[in-house]
Amino acid sequence: MAEAPKSPSPRPHVLIVPYPAQGHINPMLQFSKRLAARGIRATLATTIYLAKSMHVDPTAPVDVETISDGYDEGGYGQAKTPDDYQKSLETVGSRTLAALIERLEESDRPVHAVIYDGFIPWALDVTRRYSKVGVVFFTQTCAVNNIYYHVQRGLLGLPLEGPVVSVPGLPPLRPSETPSYVYKLGSYPAFYDMVINQFINVDEADIVLFSTFYELEKEVVDWMSASLWPLKTIGPTLPSAYLDKRLDGDSDYAINLFESTADVCSSWLNSKPHGSVIYVSFGSMARLPHLQVTELSNALVRSARPFLWVVRSDEQHKLPGHLSTATDRGLWLIVPWCNQLEVLSHRSVGCFVTHCGLNSVIEAICLGVPMVAVPQWTDQTTNAKYIEDVWRVGVRTRMSIGEDGSEIVRSDALEECLREVMEGERAKEMKENALKWKEKARAALDDGGSSDQNIEAFVGQLLRMINTIE
Ligand code: UDP
């Protein structure tokens, strides 16, 4: 009897596992869309808690499944300490990720590869248990990660000594220009461990991806790929509508952890002159000291320019009374969350006061908006250095010491920066640089650009590996 024809193997299927935070989900989800456009099926695994508050666009070409961090009711906020959270994420996360892979194995969409966030290296152990291809995806810059790599391998001794820190591929840095976990050793031990441990098993990953793009970090990418691993930069990871426009319908991140106020913002922005508005946002996590909110408010009001300020609901109680009303004679608009991409691409926006979270920085670069950098912690201090001195698309604010000993940006320092970026001698140069980067970012993802080629090569490599394993 003739052998029955083999059923065609199912479409290649990757499981994408970001660290559970908006700034990690966005780039990994966007990358999934690029894979989907190349015939790879992608499923995003997020935590049960975050899945509850996600607003997922049903047309997104990506499935969503859940794992657990052990805090299904309150996520990170439910944990007693950051250390408790990290431990629980690893133990419960490993277990539930394994269960998810097993469940999918029994379905019509078994997993062939796991693309996991560098922040959760334990995902590689789970991946290996099931003999899947393991791809690590880093969501911070190569510059920042090269610093962490050097610390993890004992190549950069801590505490830092001397006025200059030297790391290959990076410009000389002052200690305060390295990530805060490095120069303020002991400030957040659980997060320090997390960023350093990204490199404990990186050499065992099958493929190494970074969410930035080659042109933005040429020197350090060249050094890392020649000396460490053949890494691939695949970004920027903004929706295609803001870059190459080659993915139909990809105009939004499709997953938002907060409800946005897009209509209010765009009609308010429409009423403002070209390049006149200061946009202010500190991202999804930063909690500003009360005094810092006061100083920011004073600077913004005194600037006499219209400003749009994102103050999350849990931060709004810090606003001074005169600003607690959402708007005043059209001079300002305060919202709990917005569609940042729409705001940054609006012609009325003249500059972005940012905490320098990498997604925000890359979005500003891709949309040609100069920045005033007010870094708070983690990699933001290094991103701010690059904004001012390497990419030359903005200025950093001067820090002072507040009454309680914490670092703070005073209103006069912020006002000075706002003037410099909006109308100062270097304003024109910063705007021109921002527009140059905007074009390079678009070109990287467009047909034949550096990231486009890397994604193509990644897909080829992935398919070859999947076939070898099967
Ligand atoms: N974001 C947004 N609306 C807001 C503020 C932020 O959509 O009102 C998005 C922003 O576009 C970015 C992400 O939230 O993609 C924030 O990531 P980032 O790395 O800048 O900072 P984090 O929140 O991780 O500190």
Coordinates of C-alpha atoms and ligand atoms in Angstrom, one line a residue, residues 21-24 26-27 253 256 260 279 281-286 310 335-341 344 352 354-361 363 377 380, ligand 1:
A21 CA 6.0 46.4 30.6
Q22 CA 4.6 48.7 27.9
G23 CA 8.1 49.8 26.8
H24 CA 9.1 46.1 26.2
N26 CA 5.7 47.6 22.1
P27 CA 9.0 46.8 20.3
Y253 CA 1.1 49.7 18.5
N256 CA -2.1 49.9 24.9
S260 CA -5.7 57.2 25.4
Y279 CA 5.0 68.0 24.6
S281 CA 5.8 62.9 29.1
F282 CA 7.7 60.7 31.5
G283 CA 6.4 57.4 30.2
S284 CA 4.5 54.6 31.8
M285 CA 6.4 54.1 35.0
A286 CA 8.3 57.1 36.4
V310 CA 0.9 63.6 30.1
V335 CA -4.1 64.3 29.9
P336 CA -3.6 60.9 31.7
W337 CA -2.3 59.2 28.6
C338 CA -2.2 60.0 24.9
N339 CA -1.3 58.4 21.6
Q340 CA 2.3 59.6 21.7
L341 CA 3.0 58.7 18.1
L344 CA 4.9 63.6 18.2
F352 CA 9.6 66.9 23.6
T354 CA 11.2 63.4 28.0
H355 CA 12.4 61.0 30.7
C356 CA 14.5 59.4 27.9
G357 CA 12.8 55.9 28.0
L358 CA 14.3 54.4 24.9
N359 CA 10.9 54.0 23.1
S360 CA 10.1 57.6 23.6
V361 CA 13.6 58.7 22.4
E363 CA 9.9 57.7 18.5
W377 CA 17.1 56.4 36.2
Q380 CA 17.8 57.0 30.6
Ligands
UDP1 N1 3.3 56.4 25.5 C1 2.1 56.6 25.0 N2 1.3 57.6 25.5 C2 1.7 58.4 26.6 C3 3.0 58.1 27.1 C4 3.8 57.1 26.5 O1 1.6 56.0 24.0 O2 1.0 59.2 27.0 C5 4.1 55.2 24.9 C6 5.3 55.8 24.2 O3 4.9 56.0 22.8 C7 6.3 54.6 24.3 C8 5.9 54.0 25.7 O4 4.6 54.4 26.0 O5 6.1 53.7 23.3 C9 6.9 54.4 26.8 O6 8.0 53.7 26.6 P1 9.4 54.3 27.1 O7 10.5 53.3 26.8 O8 9.6 55.7 26.5 O9 9.3 54.6 28.6 P2 8.8 53.6 29.9 O10 7.3 53.7 30.0 O11 9.2 52.2 29.6 O12 9.5 54.2 31.0

